[in-house]
């Protein structure tokens, strides 16, 4: 009875294979499907057909022998699946050469199917950790890492030339190559181009000197080392200071004044002012009635704090006007900035006078941000995503693997996570 049942099951499997084409196994004959507790075994073989001898190029259909090969395949219904491939060897009638048949689902000397390898390569880009993928696909983490490294080597080519507009920024990578890495992106397409192992001036200058022949505009934060490296490597580049980075100097100055003044107040007002500190940063038009009441109260309690708030509002007014002026009225924007310097000087507030000196040192680059309209905001978003990837993976020690994960993630950001 068991023999008859197994024969019927085998016939049903063959009939099923004739009706439904299984992805990756379209050209094979499925002889039998068995269940082994939590795993599935699929017995397959290729149809007999004429093959060309690799030695003398004569065609033959003579079969020499069979060997059974066990191959890891994609899951079926959340169960690990093996292919038991009855591999056929042919014998050439002309020269006697023995050789294996050609197949479409596994490469020579491999223990994993082509579909399995493809799915692992795709998932290794999006998954949190390599260990997570290894548990899903029934392989060791080292096997997954090797597949990822192979994929990265195929897909990531050496940069030949940087575009006309680039954006650079640092992020904390904590790899063996260094604590901080530098990411370079296209300022127009907003796609990451490359990642340098460290943020040293020599490293940046050498890289730009090698690949930056076409670079005309560089967007950056207000880092003196970045500025020195770019000016050293490139021929009179246009440096654009990111707007967020120069605006925050004014807010830092206001916050420093608030912290200094509130120390002299009663504990209740000091703690309440600290809790409500966000009202000093919000635009006056966006404040609620309650927030406006607290703001007026604290401004009345300190003339210095009131002056500092007015300086912040004056800077915001200049900033909004500068955006409207654009490149056509950049000279007017420059004159208005000079007038703001005079306001800060007349106020006598040391925190603002210290921070405004930084803005004076970067005045040309700040004005360039209104002339050209470029920003580093998108690169800050990439860095935030990179930090999340690093936390999920509990850090990366290998710089090349970390670099590949970041670049491939953005290269294939449209890939769905359902693959495999």
Coordinates of C-alpha atoms in Angstrom, one line a residue:
X1 CA 0.0 0.0 0.0
X2 CA 2.8 2.4 0.9
X3 CA 4.5 1.7 -2.4
X4 CA 1.4 2.4 -4.4
X5 CA 0.9 5.6 -2.4
X6 CA 4.4 6.8 -3.0
X7 CA 4.1 6.1 -6.8
X8 CA 0.8 8.1 -6.9
X9 CA 2.5 10.9 -5.0
X10 CA 5.4 10.9 -7.5
X11 CA 3.0 11.0 -10.4
X12 CA 1.2 13.9 -8.9
X13 CA 4.5 15.7 -8.4
X14 CA 5.4 15.2 -12.1
X15 CA 2.0 16.4 -13.1
X16 CA 2.3 19.4 -10.9
X17 CA 5.6 20.3 -12.4
X18 CA 4.0 20.2 -15.9
X19 CA 1.2 22.6 -14.8
X20 CA 3.1 25.1 -12.6
X21 CA 6.4 26.6 -13.3
X22 CA 8.5 27.1 -10.1
X23 CA 10.8 30.2 -10.4
X24 CA 14.3 29.0 -10.8
X25 CA 13.3 25.5 -11.6
X26 CA 11.5 25.9 -14.9
X27 CA 13.8 23.6 -16.9
X28 CA 14.1 20.7 -14.4
X29 CA 12.0 17.6 -13.8
X30 CA 10.7 17.3 -10.3
X31 CA 10.7 13.6 -9.4
X32 CA 9.6 13.7 -5.8
X33 CA 8.9 16.0 -2.8
X34 CA 9.5 14.8 0.7
X35 CA 9.1 16.4 4.2
X36 CA 11.8 15.9 6.8
X37 CA 10.3 17.4 10.0
X38 CA 10.8 21.1 9.5
X39 CA 12.5 20.8 6.1
X40 CA 11.5 20.0 2.5
X41 CA 13.4 17.9 0.0
X42 CA 12.8 18.3 -3.7
X43 CA 14.3 15.6 -5.9
X44 CA 15.1 17.0 -9.3
X45 CA 17.0 16.1 -12.5
X46 CA 17.5 17.6 -15.9
X47 CA 16.0 16.1 -19.1
X48 CA 18.3 13.9 -21.2
X49 CA 19.5 15.8 -24.2
X50 CA 22.4 16.0 -26.6
X51 CA 25.6 17.7 -25.2
X52 CA 28.7 18.9 -26.9
X53 CA 31.9 17.4 -25.6
X54 CA 34.2 20.0 -24.1
X55 CA 37.3 18.2 -25.4
X56 CA 36.6 17.3 -29.1
X57 CA 33.3 19.3 -29.5
X58 CA 31.4 16.2 -30.8
X59 CA 27.8 15.9 -29.6
X60 CA 26.7 12.9 -27.5
X61 CA 23.7 11.5 -25.6
X62 CA 25.5 8.6 -24.0
X63 CA 25.1 8.6 -20.2
X64 CA 28.0 7.4 -18.1
X65 CA 26.7 7.6 -14.5
X66 CA 24.7 9.6 -11.9
X67 CA 25.6 11.3 -8.7
X68 CA 23.3 12.8 -6.0
X69 CA 24.1 16.4 -5.0
X70 CA 22.5 18.2 -2.0
X71 CA 21.8 21.9 -2.7
X72 CA 20.4 24.6 -0.4
X73 CA 17.4 26.4 -1.9
X74 CA 14.9 29.1 -1.0
X75 CA 12.3 28.5 1.7
X76 CA 9.0 26.9 0.8
X77 CA 6.1 28.0 3.2
X78 CA 8.7 29.2 5.7
X79 CA 10.5 25.8 5.7
X80 CA 14.1 25.4 4.7
X81 CA 14.3 23.6 1.4
X82 CA 16.9 21.3 -0.2
X83 CA 17.3 20.3 -3.8
X84 CA 18.5 16.7 -4.3
X85 CA 19.9 16.9 -7.7
X86 CA 20.5 13.7 -9.6
X87 CA 23.4 14.9 -11.5
X88 CA 24.2 13.2 -14.8
X89 CA 27.6 12.6 -16.5
X90 CA 27.8 12.0 -20.2
X91 CA 30.5 10.1 -22.1
X92 CA 31.8 11.2 -25.5
X93 CA 31.7 8.4 -28.0
X94 CA 34.5 9.9 -30.0
X95 CA 37.2 10.6 -27.4
X96 CA 35.8 9.0 -24.3
X97 CA 35.7 12.2 -22.3
X98 CA 33.4 12.2 -19.3
X99 CA 31.7 15.4 -18.3
X100 CA 28.8 16.7 -16.3
X101 CA 25.6 18.0 -17.9
X102 CA 24.7 21.7 -18.0
X103 CA 22.0 23.0 -15.6
X104 CA 20.2 26.3 -15.0
X105 CA 19.8 26.3 -11.2
X106 CA 23.3 25.8 -9.6
X107 CA 26.8 26.7 -10.5
X108 CA 29.7 24.4 -10.6
X109 CA 31.3 23.6 -7.2
X110 CA 28.5 25.4 -5.4
X111 CA 26.2 24.1 -2.6
X112 CA 23.6 26.9 -2.9
X113 CA 21.2 27.4 -5.8
X114 CA 21.4 30.5 -8.0
X115 CA 18.0 31.7 -6.7
X116 CA 19.3 31.4 -3.1
X117 CA 22.4 33.3 -3.9
X118 CA 20.5 36.1 -5.7
X119 CA 18.0 36.4 -2.8
X120 CA 20.7 36.6 -0.2
X121 CA 22.6 39.3 -2.1
X122 CA 19.5 41.4 -2.3
X123 CA 18.5 40.9 1.3
X124 CA 22.0 41.5 2.7
X125 CA 21.7 45.1 1.6
X126 CA 18.5 45.8 3.5
X127 CA 18.6 43.5 6.5
X128 CA 19.7 44.8 9.9
X129 CA 22.5 42.2 10.5
X130 CA 24.1 39.4 8.6
X131 CA 23.3 37.0 11.5
X132 CA 19.6 37.7 11.0
X133 CA 19.8 36.7 7.3
X134 CA 21.8 33.6 8.1
X135 CA 19.0 32.4 10.4
X136 CA 16.4 33.1 7.8
X137 CA 18.2 31.3 5.0
X138 CA 19.8 28.4 6.9
X139 CA 23.4 29.3 6.5
X140 CA 26.3 30.6 8.6
X141 CA 26.9 34.3 9.1
X142 CA 30.3 33.9 7.4
X143 CA 28.6 32.5 4.3
X144 CA 26.3 35.5 4.1
X145 CA 29.2 37.9 4.6
X146 CA 31.1 36.3 1.7
X147 CA 28.1 36.6 -0.5
X148 CA 27.7 40.3 0.4
X149 CA 31.4 41.0 -0.2
X150 CA 31.2 39.3 -3.6
X151 CA 28.1 41.4 -4.5
X152 CA 29.8 44.6 -3.3
X153 CA 32.9 43.9 -5.4
X154 CA 30.7 43.4 -8.5
X155 CA 28.5 46.4 -8.0
X156 CA 30.8 49.1 -6.5
X157 CA 33.2 50.4 -9.1
X158 CA 36.0 52.8 -8.5
X159 CA 35.1 56.5 -8.8
X160 CA 36.5 57.8 -12.1
X161 CA 35.6 61.5 -11.8
X162 CA 33.6 63.6 -9.4
X163 CA 30.7 65.8 -10.7
X164 CA 30.7 69.6 -10.9
X165 CA 28.9 70.0 -7.6
X166 CA 29.8 67.9 -4.5
X167 CA 28.7 68.0 -0.9
X168 CA 31.0 66.7 1.9
X169 CA 30.2 65.9 5.5
X170 CA 31.6 63.7 8.3
X171 CA 29.8 61.1 10.4
X172 CA 30.9 58.9 13.3
X173 CA 31.6 55.5 11.9
X174 CA 33.8 54.0 14.6
X175 CA 35.5 51.5 12.3
X176 CA 39.1 50.3 12.4
X177 CA 40.0 52.9 9.8
X178 CA 39.1 55.7 12.2
X179 CA 36.5 57.2 14.5
X180 CA 35.1 59.5 11.8
X181 CA 34.5 58.9 8.1
X182 CA 33.8 61.4 5.4
X183 CA 31.0 61.0 2.9
X184 CA 31.0 62.7 -0.5
X185 CA 27.7 63.1 -2.5
X186 CA 26.5 64.7 -5.7
X187 CA 25.1 68.1 -4.8
X188 CA 22.6 68.0 -7.7
X189 CA 21.3 64.4 -7.8
X190 CA 21.8 64.0 -4.0
X191 CA 23.2 60.5 -4.4
X192 CA 26.2 59.4 -2.3
X193 CA 29.3 58.9 -4.4
X194 CA 32.0 57.6 -2.1
X195 CA 33.1 57.4 1.5
X196 CA 36.6 58.1 2.8
X197 CA 38.2 56.2 5.7
X198 CA 38.9 59.3 7.7
X199 CA 38.4 63.1 7.8
X200 CA 42.0 64.2 7.8
X201 CA 43.0 67.1 5.6
X202 CA 45.6 65.1 3.8
X203 CA 43.2 62.3 2.9
X204 CA 40.6 64.8 1.6
X205 CA 43.1 66.8 -0.4
X206 CA 44.6 63.7 -2.1
X207 CA 41.2 62.3 -3.0
X208 CA 40.0 65.6 -4.5
X209 CA 43.3 66.1 -6.3
X210 CA 42.9 62.6 -7.9
X211 CA 39.2 62.7 -8.9
X212 CA 38.1 66.3 -8.6
X213 CA 39.2 67.8 -12.0
X214 CA 35.6 68.8 -12.8
X215 CA 34.6 70.0 -9.4
X216 CA 33.6 73.7 -9.3
X217 CA 31.3 74.0 -6.2
X218 CA 31.8 72.3 -2.8
X219 CA 29.0 72.4 -0.2
X220 CA 30.2 71.8 3.4
X221 CA 29.7 72.7 7.0
X222 CA 31.9 75.4 8.6
X223 CA 35.0 73.2 9.2
X224 CA 38.3 74.9 8.8
X225 CA 40.1 71.6 7.9
X226 CA 37.6 70.9 5.1
X227 CA 38.0 74.4 3.8
X228 CA 41.8 74.2 3.8
X229 CA 41.8 70.7 2.1
X230 CA 39.4 71.9 -0.7
X231 CA 41.4 75.1 -1.3
X232 CA 44.6 73.1 -1.4
X233 CA 43.4 70.4 -3.8
X234 CA 41.2 72.4 -6.2
X235 CA 41.8 75.4 -8.4
X236 CA 39.8 78.3 -7.0
X237 CA 36.6 76.3 -6.0
X238 CA 33.4 78.0 -5.0
X239 CA 32.7 76.9 -1.4
X240 CA 29.1 77.1 -0.2
X241 CA 28.5 77.1 3.6
X242 CA 25.4 75.1 4.6
X243 CA 22.7 77.3 5.9
X244 CA 21.8 75.3 9.0
X245 CA 25.4 75.4 10.2
X246 CA 25.9 79.1 10.1
X247 CA 22.3 79.9 11.5
X248 CA 22.9 77.8 14.5
X249 CA 25.7 80.1 15.7
X250 CA 23.1 82.7 16.4
X251 CA 20.9 80.3 18.3
X252 CA 23.9 79.0 20.3
X253 CA 24.7 82.6 21.3
X254 CA 21.0 83.2 22.4
X255 CA 21.0 79.9 24.4
X256 CA 24.3 80.8 26.1
X257 CA 22.8 84.2 27.2
X258 CA 19.7 82.5 28.5
X259 CA 21.7 80.0 30.6
X260 CA 23.9 82.8 32.0
X261 CA 21.0 85.1 32.9
X262 CA 18.7 82.5 34.4
X263 CA 21.3 81.4 36.9
X264 CA 20.6 84.7 38.8
X265 CA 16.8 84.0 39.0
X266 CA 14.7 82.3 41.7
X267 CA 14.6 78.5 41.4
X268 CA 11.0 78.5 40.1
X269 CA 11.7 80.9 37.3
X270 CA 15.1 79.3 36.5
X271 CA 13.6 75.8 36.1
X272 CA 10.5 77.1 34.3
X273 CA 12.6 79.1 31.8
X274 CA 14.8 76.1 31.2
X275 CA 11.7 74.0 30.5
X276 CA 10.2 76.6 28.2
X277 CA 13.5 77.4 26.4
X278 CA 12.1 76.4 23.0
X279 CA 9.9 79.6 23.0
X280 CA 13.1 81.6 22.4
X281 CA 13.9 79.6 19.2
X282 CA 10.4 79.6 17.7
X283 CA 9.4 82.3 15.3
X284 CA 7.2 84.9 17.0
X285 CA 4.5 84.3 14.5
X286 CA 4.2 80.6 15.5
X287 CA 3.9 81.2 19.3
X288 CA 0.6 80.4 21.1
X289 CA -0.9 82.9 23.5
X290 CA 0.6 81.0 26.5
X291 CA 4.0 80.8 24.9
X292 CA 3.9 84.5 24.0
X293 CA 3.0 85.3 27.7
X294 CA 6.0 83.4 29.0
X295 CA 8.3 84.9 26.4
X296 CA 7.2 88.5 27.4
X297 CA 7.6 87.6 31.0
X298 CA 11.2 86.5 30.7
X299 CA 12.2 89.3 28.3
X300 CA 10.9 91.8 30.9
X301 CA 12.9 90.1 33.7
X302 CA 16.2 90.7 31.9
X303 CA 17.2 93.5 29.5
X304 CA 20.2 91.5 28.2
X305 CA 18.0 88.5 27.4
X306 CA 15.5 90.8 25.7
X307 CA 18.3 92.3 23.6
X308 CA 19.6 88.8 22.7
X309 CA 16.2 87.8 21.6
X310 CA 15.9 90.9 19.4
X311 CA 19.3 90.1 17.8
X312 CA 18.0 86.6 17.0
X313 CA 14.8 88.0 15.4
X314 CA 16.9 90.5 13.4
X315 CA 19.1 87.7 12.1
X316 CA 16.0 85.8 11.0
X317 CA 14.6 88.8 9.2
X318 CA 17.9 89.2 7.4
X319 CA 17.9 85.5 6.5
X320 CA 14.4 85.6 5.1
X321 CA 15.2 88.7 3.1
X322 CA 18.4 87.2 1.8
X323 CA 16.5 84.2 0.5
X324 CA 14.1 86.5 -1.4
X325 CA 17.0 88.6 -2.7
X326 CA 18.8 85.5 -4.1
X327 CA 21.7 86.1 -6.5
X328 CA 20.3 89.2 -8.1
X329 CA 20.5 91.4 -5.1
X330 CA 23.4 89.8 -3.3
X331 CA 25.1 93.1 -2.7
X332 CA 22.1 94.3 -0.7
X333 CA 22.2 91.1 1.3
X334 CA 25.9 91.8 2.0
X335 CA 25.1 95.4 3.2
X336 CA 22.3 94.2 5.4
X337 CA 24.7 91.6 7.0
X338 CA 27.2 94.4 7.7
X339 CA 24.4 96.3 9.4
X340 CA 23.7 93.3 11.6
X341 CA 27.4 93.2 12.6
X342 CA 26.9 96.8 13.9
X343 CA 23.8 95.8 15.9
X344 CA 25.8 93.0 17.6
X345 CA 28.7 95.3 18.4
X346 CA 26.4 97.9 19.8
X347 CA 24.6 95.3 22.1
X348 CA 27.9 94.5 23.9
X349 CA 26.8 90.9 24.5
X350 CA 30.0 88.8 24.6
X351 CA 28.3 85.5 23.4
X352 CA 27.0 87.2 20.2
X353 CA 30.3 89.0 19.6
X354 CA 32.2 85.8 19.8
X355 CA 29.9 83.8 17.5
X356 CA 29.5 86.6 15.0
X357 CA 33.3 86.5 14.4
X358 CA 32.9 83.0 13.0
X359 CA 30.2 84.3 10.6
X360 CA 32.6 87.1 9.5
X361 CA 35.3 84.6 8.8
X362 CA 32.9 82.6 6.6
X363 CA 31.1 85.6 5.1
X364 CA 32.0 84.8 1.5
X365 CA 30.9 81.2 1.8
X366 CA 27.7 82.2 3.6
X367 CA 26.8 84.7 0.8
X368 CA 27.5 81.9 -1.8
X369 CA 24.7 79.9 -0.2
X370 CA 22.2 82.6 -1.4
X371 CA 23.9 83.0 -4.8
X372 CA 23.9 79.3 -5.7
X373 CA 21.1 77.9 -3.5
X374 CA 22.7 74.6 -2.6
X375 CA 22.3 73.0 0.8
X376 CA 23.8 70.1 2.8
X377 CA 20.5 69.1 4.3
X378 CA 20.1 65.9 2.3
X379 CA 23.5 64.8 3.4
X380 CA 22.5 65.2 7.0
X381 CA 19.6 62.9 6.3
X382 CA 21.9 60.3 4.8
X383 CA 24.1 60.5 7.9
X384 CA 21.1 60.0 10.2
X385 CA 20.2 56.9 8.2
X386 CA 23.8 55.7 8.4
X387 CA 23.7 56.0 12.2
X388 CA 20.5 54.0 12.4
X389 CA 22.1 51.3 10.2
X390 CA 25.2 51.3 12.5
X391 CA 23.1 50.9 15.7
X392 CA 21.0 48.1 14.2
X393 CA 24.2 46.2 13.3
X394 CA 25.8 46.9 16.7
X395 CA 28.5 48.8 14.8
X396 CA 30.9 48.0 11.9
X397 CA 34.5 47.3 12.4
X398 CA 35.4 46.6 8.8
X399 CA 35.5 50.0 6.9
X400 CA 35.1 48.5 3.4
X401 CA 32.1 46.5 4.5
X402 CA 30.5 49.5 6.2
X403 CA 31.2 51.7 3.1
X404 CA 29.6 49.0 0.9
X405 CA 26.5 48.7 3.0
X406 CA 25.9 52.5 2.9
X407 CA 26.5 52.9 -0.8
X408 CA 24.5 49.8 -1.9
X409 CA 21.6 50.8 0.4
X410 CA 21.2 54.0 -1.5
X411 CA 21.9 52.5 -4.9
X412 CA 19.2 49.9 -4.4
X413 CA 16.8 51.9 -2.1
X414 CA 13.9 50.9 -4.4
X415 CA 14.3 47.2 -3.8
X416 CA 11.5 45.6 -1.8
X417 CA 12.3 43.6 1.3
X418 CA 10.0 40.7 0.2
X419 CA 12.6 39.2 -2.2
X420 CA 13.3 35.6 -1.4

